[in-house]
PDB file of C-alpha atoms and ligand atoms in Angstrom:
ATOM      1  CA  UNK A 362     -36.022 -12.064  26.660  1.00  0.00           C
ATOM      2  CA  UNK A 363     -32.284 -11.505  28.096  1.00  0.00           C
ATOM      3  CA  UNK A 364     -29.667 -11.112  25.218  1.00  0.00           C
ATOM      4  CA  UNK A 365     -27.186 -13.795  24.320  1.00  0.00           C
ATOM      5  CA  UNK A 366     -23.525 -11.528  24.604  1.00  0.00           C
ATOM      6  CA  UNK A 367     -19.952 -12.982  24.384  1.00  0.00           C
ATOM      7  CA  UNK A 368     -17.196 -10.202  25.402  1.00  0.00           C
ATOM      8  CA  UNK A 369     -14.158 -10.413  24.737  1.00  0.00           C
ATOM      9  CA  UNK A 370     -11.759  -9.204  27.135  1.00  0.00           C
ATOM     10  CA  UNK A 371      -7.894  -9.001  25.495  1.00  0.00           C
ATOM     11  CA  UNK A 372      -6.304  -7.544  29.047  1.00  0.00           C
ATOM     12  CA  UNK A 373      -2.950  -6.331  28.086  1.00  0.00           C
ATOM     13  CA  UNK A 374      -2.387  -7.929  24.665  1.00  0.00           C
ATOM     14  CA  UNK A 375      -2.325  -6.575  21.503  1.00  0.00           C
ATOM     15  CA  UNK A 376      -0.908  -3.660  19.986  1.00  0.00           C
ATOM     16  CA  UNK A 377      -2.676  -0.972  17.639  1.00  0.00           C
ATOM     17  CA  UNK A 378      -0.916  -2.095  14.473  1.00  0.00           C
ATOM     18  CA  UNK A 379      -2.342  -5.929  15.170  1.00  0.00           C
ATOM     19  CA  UNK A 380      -5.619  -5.403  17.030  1.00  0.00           C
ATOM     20  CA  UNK A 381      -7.372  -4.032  14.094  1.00  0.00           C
ATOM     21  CA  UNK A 382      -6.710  -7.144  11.928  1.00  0.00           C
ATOM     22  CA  UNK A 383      -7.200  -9.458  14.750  1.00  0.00           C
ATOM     23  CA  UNK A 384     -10.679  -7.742  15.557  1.00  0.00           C
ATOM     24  CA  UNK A 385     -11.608  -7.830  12.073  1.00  0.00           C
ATOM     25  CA  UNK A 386     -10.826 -11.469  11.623  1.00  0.00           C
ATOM     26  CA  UNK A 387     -12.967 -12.436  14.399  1.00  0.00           C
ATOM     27  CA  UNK A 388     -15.773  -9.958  13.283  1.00  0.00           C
ATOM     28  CA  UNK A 389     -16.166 -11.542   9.995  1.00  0.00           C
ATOM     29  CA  UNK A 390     -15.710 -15.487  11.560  1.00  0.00           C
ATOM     30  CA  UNK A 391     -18.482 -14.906  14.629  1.00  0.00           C
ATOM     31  CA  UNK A 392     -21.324 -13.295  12.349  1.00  0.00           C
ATOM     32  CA  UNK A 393     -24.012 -15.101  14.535  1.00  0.00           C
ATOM     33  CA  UNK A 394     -27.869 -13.717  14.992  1.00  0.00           C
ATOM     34  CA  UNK A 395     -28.653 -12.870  18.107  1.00  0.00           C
ATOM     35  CA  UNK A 396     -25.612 -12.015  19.842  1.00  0.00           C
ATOM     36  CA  UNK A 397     -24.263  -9.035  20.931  1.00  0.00           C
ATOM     37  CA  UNK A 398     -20.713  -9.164  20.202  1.00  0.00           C
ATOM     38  CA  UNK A 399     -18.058  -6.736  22.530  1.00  0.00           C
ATOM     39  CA  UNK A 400     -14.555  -6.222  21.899  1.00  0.00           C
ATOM     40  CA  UNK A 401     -12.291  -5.125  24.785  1.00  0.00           C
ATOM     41  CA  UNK A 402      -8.876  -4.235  23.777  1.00  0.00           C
ATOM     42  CA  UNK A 403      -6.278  -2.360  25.488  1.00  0.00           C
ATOM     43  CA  UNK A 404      -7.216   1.531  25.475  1.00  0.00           C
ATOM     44  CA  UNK A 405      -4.440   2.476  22.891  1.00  0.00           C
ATOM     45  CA  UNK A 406      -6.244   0.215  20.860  1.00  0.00           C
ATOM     46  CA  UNK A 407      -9.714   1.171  20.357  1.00  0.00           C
ATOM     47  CA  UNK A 408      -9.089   3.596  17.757  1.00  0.00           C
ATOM     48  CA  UNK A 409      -7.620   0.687  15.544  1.00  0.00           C
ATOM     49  CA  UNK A 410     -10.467  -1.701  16.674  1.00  0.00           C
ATOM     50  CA  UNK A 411     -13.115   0.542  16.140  1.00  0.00           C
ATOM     51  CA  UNK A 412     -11.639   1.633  12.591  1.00  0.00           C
ATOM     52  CA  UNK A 413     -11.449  -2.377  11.279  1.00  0.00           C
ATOM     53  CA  UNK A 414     -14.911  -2.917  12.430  1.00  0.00           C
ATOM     54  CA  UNK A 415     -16.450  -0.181  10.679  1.00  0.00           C
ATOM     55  CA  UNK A 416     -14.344  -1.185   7.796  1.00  0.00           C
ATOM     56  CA  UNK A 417     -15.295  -4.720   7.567  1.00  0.00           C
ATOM     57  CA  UNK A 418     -17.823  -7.361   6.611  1.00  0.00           C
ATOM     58  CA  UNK A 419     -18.314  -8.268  10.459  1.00  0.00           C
ATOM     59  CA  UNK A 420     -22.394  -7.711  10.852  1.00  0.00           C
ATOM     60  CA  UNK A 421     -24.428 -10.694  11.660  1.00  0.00           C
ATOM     61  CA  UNK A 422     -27.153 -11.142   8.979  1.00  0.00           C
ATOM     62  CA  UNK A 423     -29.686  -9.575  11.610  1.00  0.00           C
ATOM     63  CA  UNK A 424     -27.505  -6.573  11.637  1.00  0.00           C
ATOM     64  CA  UNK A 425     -26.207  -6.959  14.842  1.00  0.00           C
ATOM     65  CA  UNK A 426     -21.949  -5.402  14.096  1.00  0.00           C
ATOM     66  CA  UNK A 427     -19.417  -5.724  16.802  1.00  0.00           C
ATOM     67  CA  UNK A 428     -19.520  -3.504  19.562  1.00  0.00           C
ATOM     68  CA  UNK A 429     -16.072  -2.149  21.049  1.00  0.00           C
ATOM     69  CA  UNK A 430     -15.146  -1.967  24.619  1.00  0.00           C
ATOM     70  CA  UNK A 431     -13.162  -0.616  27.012  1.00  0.00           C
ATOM     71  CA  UNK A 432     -11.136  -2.738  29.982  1.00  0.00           C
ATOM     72  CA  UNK A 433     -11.138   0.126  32.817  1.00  0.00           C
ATOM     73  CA  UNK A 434     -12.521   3.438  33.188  1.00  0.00           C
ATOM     74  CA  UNK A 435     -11.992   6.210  36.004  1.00  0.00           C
ATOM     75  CA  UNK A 436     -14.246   7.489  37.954  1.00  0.00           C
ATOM     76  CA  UNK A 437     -13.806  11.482  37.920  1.00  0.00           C
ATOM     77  CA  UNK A 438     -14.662  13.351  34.963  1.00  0.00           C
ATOM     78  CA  UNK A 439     -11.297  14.793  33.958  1.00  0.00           C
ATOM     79  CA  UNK A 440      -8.444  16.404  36.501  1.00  0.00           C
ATOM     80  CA  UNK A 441      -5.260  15.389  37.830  1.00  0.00           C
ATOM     81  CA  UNK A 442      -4.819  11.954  37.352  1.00  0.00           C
ATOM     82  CA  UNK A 443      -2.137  10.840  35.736  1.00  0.00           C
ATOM     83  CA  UNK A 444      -2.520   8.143  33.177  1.00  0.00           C
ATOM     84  CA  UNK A 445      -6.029   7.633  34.129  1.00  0.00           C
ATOM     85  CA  UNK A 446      -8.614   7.698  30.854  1.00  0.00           C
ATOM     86  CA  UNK A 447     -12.386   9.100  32.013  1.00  0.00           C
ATOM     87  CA  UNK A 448     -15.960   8.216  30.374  1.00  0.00           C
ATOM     88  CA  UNK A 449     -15.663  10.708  28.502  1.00  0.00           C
ATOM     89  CA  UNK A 450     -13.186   9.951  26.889  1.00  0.00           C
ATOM     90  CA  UNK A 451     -14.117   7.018  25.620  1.00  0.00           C
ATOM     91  CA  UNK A 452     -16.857   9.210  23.731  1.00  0.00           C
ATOM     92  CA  UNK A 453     -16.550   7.586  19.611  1.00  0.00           C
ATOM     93  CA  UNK A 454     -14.137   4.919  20.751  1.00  0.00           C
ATOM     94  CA  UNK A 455     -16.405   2.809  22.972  1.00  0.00           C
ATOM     95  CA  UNK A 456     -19.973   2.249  24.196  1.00  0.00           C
ATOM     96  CA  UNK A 457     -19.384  -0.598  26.844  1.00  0.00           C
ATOM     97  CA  UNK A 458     -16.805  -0.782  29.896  1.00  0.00           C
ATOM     98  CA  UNK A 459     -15.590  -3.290  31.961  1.00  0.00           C
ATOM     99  CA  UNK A 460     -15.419  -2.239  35.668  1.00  0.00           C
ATOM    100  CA  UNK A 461     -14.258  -4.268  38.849  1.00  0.00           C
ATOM    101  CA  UNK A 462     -12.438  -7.143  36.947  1.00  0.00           C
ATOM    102  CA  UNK A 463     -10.678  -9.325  39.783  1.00  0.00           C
ATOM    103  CA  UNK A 464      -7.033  -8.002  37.679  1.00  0.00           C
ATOM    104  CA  UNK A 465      -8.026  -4.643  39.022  1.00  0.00           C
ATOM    105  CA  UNK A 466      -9.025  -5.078  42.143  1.00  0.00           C
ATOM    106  CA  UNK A 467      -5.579  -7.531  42.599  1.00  0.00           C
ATOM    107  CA  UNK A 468      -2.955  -5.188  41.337  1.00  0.00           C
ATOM    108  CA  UNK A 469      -4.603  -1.757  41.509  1.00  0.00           C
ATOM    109  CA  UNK A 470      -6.187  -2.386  44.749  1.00  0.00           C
ATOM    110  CA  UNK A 471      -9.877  -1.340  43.602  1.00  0.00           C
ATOM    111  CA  UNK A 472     -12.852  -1.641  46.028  1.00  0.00           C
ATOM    112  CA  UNK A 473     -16.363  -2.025  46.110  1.00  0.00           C
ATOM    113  CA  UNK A 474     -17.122   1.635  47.264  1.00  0.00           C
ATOM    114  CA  UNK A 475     -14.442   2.702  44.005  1.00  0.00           C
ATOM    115  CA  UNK A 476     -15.678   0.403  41.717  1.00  0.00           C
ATOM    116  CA  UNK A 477     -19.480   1.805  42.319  1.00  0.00           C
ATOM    117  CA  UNK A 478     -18.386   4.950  41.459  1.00  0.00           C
ATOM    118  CA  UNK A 479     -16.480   4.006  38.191  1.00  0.00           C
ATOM    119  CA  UNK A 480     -20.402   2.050  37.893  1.00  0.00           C
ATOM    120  CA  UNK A 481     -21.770   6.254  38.019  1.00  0.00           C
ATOM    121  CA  UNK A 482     -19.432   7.677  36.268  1.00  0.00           C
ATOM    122  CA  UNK A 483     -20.485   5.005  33.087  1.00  0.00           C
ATOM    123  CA  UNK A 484     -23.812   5.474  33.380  1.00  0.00           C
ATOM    124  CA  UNK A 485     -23.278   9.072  32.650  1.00  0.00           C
ATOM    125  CA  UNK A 486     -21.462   8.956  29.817  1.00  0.00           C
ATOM    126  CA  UNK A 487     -23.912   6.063  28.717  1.00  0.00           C
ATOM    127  CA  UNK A 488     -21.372   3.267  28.142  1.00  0.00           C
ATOM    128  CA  UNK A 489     -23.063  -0.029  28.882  1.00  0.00           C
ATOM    129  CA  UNK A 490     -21.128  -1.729  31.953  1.00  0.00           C
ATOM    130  CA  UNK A 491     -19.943  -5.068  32.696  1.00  0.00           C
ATOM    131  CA  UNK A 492     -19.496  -5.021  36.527  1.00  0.00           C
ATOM    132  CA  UNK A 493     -16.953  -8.251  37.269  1.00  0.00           C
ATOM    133  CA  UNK A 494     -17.948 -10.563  40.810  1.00  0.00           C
ATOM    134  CA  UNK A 495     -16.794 -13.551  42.318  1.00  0.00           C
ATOM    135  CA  UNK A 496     -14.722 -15.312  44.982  1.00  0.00           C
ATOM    136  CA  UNK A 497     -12.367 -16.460  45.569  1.00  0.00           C
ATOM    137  CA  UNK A 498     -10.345 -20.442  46.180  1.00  0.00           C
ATOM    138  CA  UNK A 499     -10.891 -20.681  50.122  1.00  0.00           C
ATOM    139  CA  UNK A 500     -14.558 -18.596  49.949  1.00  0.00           C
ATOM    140  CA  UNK A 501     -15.965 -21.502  47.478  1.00  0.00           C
ATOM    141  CA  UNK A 502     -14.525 -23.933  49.971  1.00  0.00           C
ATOM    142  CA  UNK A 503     -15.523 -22.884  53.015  1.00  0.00           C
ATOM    143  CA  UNK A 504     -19.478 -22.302  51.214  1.00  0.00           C
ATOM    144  CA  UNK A 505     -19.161 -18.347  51.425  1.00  0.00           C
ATOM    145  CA  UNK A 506     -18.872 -17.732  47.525  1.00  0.00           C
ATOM    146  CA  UNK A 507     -22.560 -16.536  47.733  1.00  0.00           C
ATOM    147  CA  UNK A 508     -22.172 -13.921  50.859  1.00  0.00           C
ATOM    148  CA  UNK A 509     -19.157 -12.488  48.704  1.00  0.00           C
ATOM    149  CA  UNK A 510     -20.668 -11.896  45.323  1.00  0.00           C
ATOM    150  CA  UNK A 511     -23.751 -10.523  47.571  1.00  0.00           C
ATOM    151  CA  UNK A 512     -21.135  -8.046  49.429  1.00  0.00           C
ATOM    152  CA  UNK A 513     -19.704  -7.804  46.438  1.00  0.00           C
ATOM    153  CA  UNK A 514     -22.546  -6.386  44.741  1.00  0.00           C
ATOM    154  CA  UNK A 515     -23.833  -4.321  47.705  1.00  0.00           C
ATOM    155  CA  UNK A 516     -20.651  -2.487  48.165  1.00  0.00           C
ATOM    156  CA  UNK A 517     -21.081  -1.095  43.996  1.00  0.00           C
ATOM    157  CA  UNK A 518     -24.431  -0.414  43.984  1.00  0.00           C
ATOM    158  CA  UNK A 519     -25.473  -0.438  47.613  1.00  0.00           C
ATOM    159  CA  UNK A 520     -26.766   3.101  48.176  1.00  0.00           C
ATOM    160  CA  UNK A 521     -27.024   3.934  44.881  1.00  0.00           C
ATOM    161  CA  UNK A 522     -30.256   5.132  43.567  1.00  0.00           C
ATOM    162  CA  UNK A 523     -31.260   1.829  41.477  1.00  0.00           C
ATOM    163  CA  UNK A 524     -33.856   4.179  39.732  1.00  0.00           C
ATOM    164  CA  UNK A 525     -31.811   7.113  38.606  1.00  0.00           C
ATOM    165  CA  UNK A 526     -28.832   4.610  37.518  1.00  0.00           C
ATOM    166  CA  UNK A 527     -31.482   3.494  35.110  1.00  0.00           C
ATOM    167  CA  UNK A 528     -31.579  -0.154  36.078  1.00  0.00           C
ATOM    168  CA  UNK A 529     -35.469  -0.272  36.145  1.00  0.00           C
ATOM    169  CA  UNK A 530     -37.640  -0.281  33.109  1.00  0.00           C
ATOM    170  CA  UNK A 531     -35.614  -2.096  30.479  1.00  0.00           C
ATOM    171  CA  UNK A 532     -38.759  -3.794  28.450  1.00  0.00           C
ATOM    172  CA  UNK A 533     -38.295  -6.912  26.031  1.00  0.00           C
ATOM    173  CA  UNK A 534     -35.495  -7.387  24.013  1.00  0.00           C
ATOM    174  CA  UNK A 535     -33.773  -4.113  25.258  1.00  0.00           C
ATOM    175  CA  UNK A 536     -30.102  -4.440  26.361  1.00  0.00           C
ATOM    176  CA  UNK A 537     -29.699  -2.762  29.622  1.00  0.00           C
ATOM    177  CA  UNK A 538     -26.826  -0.599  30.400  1.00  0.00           C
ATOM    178  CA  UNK A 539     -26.099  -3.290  33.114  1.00  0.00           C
ATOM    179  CA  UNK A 540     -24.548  -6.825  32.612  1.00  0.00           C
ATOM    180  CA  UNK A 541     -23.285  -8.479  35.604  1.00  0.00           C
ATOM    181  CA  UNK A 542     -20.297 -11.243  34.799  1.00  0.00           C
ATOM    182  CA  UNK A 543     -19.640 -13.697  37.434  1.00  0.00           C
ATOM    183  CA  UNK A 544     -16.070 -14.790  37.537  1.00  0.00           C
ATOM    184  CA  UNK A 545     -14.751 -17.196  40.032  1.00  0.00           C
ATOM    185  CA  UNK A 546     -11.327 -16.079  40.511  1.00  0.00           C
ATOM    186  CA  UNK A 547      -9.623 -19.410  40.607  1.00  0.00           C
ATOM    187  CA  UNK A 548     -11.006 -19.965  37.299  1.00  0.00           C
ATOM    188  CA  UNK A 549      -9.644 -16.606  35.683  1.00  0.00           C
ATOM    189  CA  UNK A 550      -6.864 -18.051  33.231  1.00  0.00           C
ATOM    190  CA  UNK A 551      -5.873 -21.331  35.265  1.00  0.00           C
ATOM    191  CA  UNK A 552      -7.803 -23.619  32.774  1.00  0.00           C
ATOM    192  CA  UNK A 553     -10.070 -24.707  35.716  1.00  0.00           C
ATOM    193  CA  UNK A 554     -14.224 -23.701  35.172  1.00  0.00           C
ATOM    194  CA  UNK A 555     -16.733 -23.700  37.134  1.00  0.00           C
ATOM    195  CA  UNK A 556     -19.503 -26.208  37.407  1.00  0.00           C
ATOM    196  CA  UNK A 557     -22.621 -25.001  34.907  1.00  0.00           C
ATOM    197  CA  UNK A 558     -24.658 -25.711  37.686  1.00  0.00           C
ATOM    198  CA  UNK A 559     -22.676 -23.638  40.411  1.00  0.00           C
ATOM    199  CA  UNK A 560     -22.946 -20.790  37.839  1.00  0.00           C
ATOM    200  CA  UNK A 561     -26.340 -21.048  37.766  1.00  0.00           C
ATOM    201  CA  UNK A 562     -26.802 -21.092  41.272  1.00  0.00           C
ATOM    202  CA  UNK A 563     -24.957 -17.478  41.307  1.00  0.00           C
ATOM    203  CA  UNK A 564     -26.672 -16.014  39.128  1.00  0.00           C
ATOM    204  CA  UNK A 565     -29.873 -17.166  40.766  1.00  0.00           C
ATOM    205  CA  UNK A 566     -28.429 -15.567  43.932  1.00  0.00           C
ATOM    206  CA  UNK A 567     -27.089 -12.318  41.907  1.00  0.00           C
ATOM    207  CA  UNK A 568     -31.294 -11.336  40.732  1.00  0.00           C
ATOM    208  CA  UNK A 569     -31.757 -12.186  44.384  1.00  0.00           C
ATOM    209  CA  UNK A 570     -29.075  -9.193  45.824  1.00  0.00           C
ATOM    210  CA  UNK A 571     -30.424  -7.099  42.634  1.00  0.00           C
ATOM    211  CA  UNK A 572     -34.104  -7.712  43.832  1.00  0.00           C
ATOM    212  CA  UNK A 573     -33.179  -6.968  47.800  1.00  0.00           C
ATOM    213  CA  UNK A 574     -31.425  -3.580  46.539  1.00  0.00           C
ATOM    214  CA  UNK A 575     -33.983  -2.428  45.344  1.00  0.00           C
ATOM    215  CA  UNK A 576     -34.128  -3.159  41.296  1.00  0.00           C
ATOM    216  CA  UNK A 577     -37.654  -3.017  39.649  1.00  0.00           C
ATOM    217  CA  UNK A 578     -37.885  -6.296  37.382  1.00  0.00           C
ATOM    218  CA  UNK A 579     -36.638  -8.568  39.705  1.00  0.00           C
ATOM    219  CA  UNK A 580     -33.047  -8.537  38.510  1.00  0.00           C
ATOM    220  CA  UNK A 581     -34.379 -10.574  35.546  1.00  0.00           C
ATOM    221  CA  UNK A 582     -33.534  -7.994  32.547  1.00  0.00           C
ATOM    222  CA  UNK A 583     -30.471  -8.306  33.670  1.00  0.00           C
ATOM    223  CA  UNK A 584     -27.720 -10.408  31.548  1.00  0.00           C
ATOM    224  CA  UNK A 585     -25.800 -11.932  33.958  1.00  0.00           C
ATOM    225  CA  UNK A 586     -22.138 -13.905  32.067  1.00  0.00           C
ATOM    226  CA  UNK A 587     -20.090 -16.245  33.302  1.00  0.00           C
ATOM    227  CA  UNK A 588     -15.896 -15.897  32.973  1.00  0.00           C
ATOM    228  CA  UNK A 589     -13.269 -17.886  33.279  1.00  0.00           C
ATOM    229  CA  UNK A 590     -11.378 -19.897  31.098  1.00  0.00           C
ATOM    230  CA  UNK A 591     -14.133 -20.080  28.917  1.00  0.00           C
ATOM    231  CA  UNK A 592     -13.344 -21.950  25.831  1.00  0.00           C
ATOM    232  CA  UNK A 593     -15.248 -23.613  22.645  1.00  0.00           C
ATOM    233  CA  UNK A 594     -15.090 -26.581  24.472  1.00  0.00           C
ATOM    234  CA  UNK A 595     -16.364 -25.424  28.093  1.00  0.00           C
ATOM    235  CA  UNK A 596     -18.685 -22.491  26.646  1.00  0.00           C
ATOM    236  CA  UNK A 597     -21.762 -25.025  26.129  1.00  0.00           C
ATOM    237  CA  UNK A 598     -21.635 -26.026  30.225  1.00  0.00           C
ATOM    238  CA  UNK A 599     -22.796 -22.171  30.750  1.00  0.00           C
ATOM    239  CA  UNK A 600     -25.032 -21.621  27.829  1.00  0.00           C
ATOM    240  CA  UNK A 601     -26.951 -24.819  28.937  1.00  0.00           C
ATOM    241  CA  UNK A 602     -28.435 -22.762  31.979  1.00  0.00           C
ATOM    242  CA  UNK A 603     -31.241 -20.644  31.200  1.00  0.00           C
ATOM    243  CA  UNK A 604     -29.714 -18.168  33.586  1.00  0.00           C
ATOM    244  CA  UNK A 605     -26.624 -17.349  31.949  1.00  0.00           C
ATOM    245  CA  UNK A 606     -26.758 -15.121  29.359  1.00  0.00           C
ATOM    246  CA  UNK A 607     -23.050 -15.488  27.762  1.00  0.00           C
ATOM    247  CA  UNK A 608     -19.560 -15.614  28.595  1.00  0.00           C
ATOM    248  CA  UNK A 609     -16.778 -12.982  29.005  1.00  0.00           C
ATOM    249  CA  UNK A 610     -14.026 -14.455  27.890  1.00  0.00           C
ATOM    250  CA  UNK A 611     -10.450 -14.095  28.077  1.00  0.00           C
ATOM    251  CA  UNK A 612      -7.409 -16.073  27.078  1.00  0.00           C
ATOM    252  CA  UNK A 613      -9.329 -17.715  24.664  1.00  0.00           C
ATOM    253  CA  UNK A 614     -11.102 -14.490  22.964  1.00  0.00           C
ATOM    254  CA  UNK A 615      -7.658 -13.697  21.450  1.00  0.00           C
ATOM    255  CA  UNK A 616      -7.965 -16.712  19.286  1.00  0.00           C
ATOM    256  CA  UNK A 617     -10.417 -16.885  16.349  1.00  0.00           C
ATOM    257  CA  UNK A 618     -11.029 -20.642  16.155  1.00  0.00           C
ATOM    258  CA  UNK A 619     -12.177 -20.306  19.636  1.00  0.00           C
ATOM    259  CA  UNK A 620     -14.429 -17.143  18.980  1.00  0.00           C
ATOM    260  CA  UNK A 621     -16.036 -18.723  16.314  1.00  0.00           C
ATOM    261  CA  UNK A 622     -16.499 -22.023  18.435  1.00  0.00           C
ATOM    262  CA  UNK A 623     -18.133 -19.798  21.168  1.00  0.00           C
ATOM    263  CA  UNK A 624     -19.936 -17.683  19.283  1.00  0.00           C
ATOM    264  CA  UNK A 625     -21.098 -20.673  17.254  1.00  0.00           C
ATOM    265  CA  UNK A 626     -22.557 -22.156  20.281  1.00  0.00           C
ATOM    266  CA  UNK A 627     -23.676 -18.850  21.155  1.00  0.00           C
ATOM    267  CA  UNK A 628     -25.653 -18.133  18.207  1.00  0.00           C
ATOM    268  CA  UNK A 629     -27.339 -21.572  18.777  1.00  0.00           C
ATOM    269  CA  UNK A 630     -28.466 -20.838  22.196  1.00  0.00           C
ATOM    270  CA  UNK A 631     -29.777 -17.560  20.896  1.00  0.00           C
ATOM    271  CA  UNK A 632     -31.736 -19.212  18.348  1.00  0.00           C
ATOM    272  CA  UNK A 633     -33.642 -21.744  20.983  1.00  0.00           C
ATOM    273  CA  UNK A 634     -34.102 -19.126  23.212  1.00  0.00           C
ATOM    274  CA  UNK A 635     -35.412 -16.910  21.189  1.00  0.00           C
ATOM    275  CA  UNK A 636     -38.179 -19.953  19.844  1.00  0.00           C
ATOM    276  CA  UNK A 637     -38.937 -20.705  23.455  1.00  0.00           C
ATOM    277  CA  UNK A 638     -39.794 -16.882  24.492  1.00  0.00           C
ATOM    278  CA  UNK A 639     -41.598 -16.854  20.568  1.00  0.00           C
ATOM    279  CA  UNK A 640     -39.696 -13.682  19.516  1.00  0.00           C
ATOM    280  CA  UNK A 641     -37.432 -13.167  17.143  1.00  0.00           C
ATOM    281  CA  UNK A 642     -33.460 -13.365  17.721  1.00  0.00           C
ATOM    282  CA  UNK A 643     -32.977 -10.276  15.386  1.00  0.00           C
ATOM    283  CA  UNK A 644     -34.980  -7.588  17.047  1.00  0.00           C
ATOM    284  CA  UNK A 645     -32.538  -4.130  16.786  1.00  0.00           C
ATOM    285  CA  UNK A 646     -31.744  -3.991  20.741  1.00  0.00           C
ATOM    286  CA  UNK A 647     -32.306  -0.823  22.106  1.00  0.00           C
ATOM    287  CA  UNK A 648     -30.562   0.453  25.545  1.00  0.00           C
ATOM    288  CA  UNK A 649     -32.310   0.496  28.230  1.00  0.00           C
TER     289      UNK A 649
HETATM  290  P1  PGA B1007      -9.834 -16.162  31.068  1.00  0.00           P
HETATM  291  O1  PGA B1007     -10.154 -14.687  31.577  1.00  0.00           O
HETATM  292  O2  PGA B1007     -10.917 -16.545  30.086  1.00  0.00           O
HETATM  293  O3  PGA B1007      -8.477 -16.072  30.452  1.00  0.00           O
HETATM  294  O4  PGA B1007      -9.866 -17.046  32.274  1.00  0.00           O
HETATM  295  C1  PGA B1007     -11.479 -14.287  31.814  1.00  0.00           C
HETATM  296  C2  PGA B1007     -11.493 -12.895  32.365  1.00  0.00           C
HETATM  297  O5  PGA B1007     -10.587 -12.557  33.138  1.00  0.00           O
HETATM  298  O6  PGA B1007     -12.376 -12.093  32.054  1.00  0.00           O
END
């Protein structure tokens, strides 16, 4: 059974003497079974995060705490690269990464063949990566959304070695170091979603591209999330689609009412699941 996970991703908000308090508020609202929580603050403040977490009442009763996150990472080890922060860095300060959010690829030109390698350079260190996709406005109008999320996809992890990236062999109730989130562009922070059912049609057509490249298990260990402008009151569209796993969420992750609404609804979906596959929401997960 696929994990239920909500990230939140805070973009450039936040600064260390508020994120910690902010973190720790939503810690202690969200304490849902089931689902993997993720935090993803700006880098200068994951050493605040990470401290309030630890600090506070924020585990679920099954255990589960909130995990922290990073919003970029680069893909060399260390070297000349000014204002750049590497995997290794993030060593103590965060076990999951976002890589190829739309933000990035917009205004710091990232491609496919870059973003793949930022994908490597994770898997090193271990972090657990969120790898962003989807079109955008004109390709969902002109019925080429699918081609791009496949080319998308292809371009990161085409030519990789699927097997020595480790996305083979997860088992039940592990959390692979992979999560796919599929975010429309036009949706990103306009207040327009997408359609549950066009979300579930991606994903569908994600495990297909995992499948063709290659990917033992049929793509179907992996969580796949849908973003944009997710909110309390949208969140229950995606969860209603056995093939999305949870929601990265933006705009709205920086507000606790809305956390708790979403990982309310979260929790819920975790809950049904987890009495439909007859296993229990609060098995420890283990990476895969
Ligand atoms: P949004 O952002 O929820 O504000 O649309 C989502 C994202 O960019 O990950």
């Amino acid at each position: 059974m696929r994990r239920i996970i909500v990230a939140a991703n805070w973009k450039m908000n936040t600064t260390p003497a508020d994120a910690g308090s902010l973190a720790r508020t939503i810690g202690s609202r969200t304490r849902e079974p089931g689902v993997i929580r993720v935090i993803c603050p700006p880098y200068v403040c994951l050493a605040a995060v990470g401290d309030a977490l630890r600090d506070g009442d924020v585990a679920a009763t099954d255990g589960l705490g909130v995990e922290v996150g990073a919003q970029n990472v680069h893909h060399e080890p260390a070297g000349a690269y000014t204002g750049e922060v590497s995997a290794a860095m993030l060593d103590g300060l965060a076990t999951w990464v976002i890589v190829g959010h739309s933000e990035r690829r917009r205004d710091a030109g990232e491609t496919d063949e870059l973003i793949g390698r930022k994908l490597r350079a994770a898997r090193a260190a271990g972090l657990r990566t969120i790898l962003c996709v989807g079109e955008q406005l004109d390709e969902r109008e002109s019925g080429r959304a699918e081609a791009i999320v496949d080319a998308q996809l292809r371009g990161c992890l085409g030519g990789a070695d699927l097997g020595a990236l480790g996305l083979d062999g997860t088992g039940a109730g592990a959390v692979p170091w992979l999560t796919i989130a599929y975010e429309p562009v036009w949706a990103i922070g306009t207040g327009r979603t997408a359609r549950g059912a066009d979300a579930a049609a991606m994903a569908g057509a994600i495990r297909r591209t995992l499948i063709a490249l290659g990917m033992p298990g049929g793509g179907e260990d992996v969580p796949v999330l849908y973003g944009g402008s997710v909110t309390s009151a949208s969140i229950d569209e995606f969860l209603a689609e056995p093939s999305i796993d949870g929601a990265l969420v933006g705009g709205a992750s920086l507000k606790p009412d809305e956390m708790a609404g979403i990982v309310a609804r979260a929790g819920m979906t975790a809950a049904a699941r987890a009495g439909l596959d007859g296993t229990l929401a609060g098995d420890a997960p283990a990476m895969g």
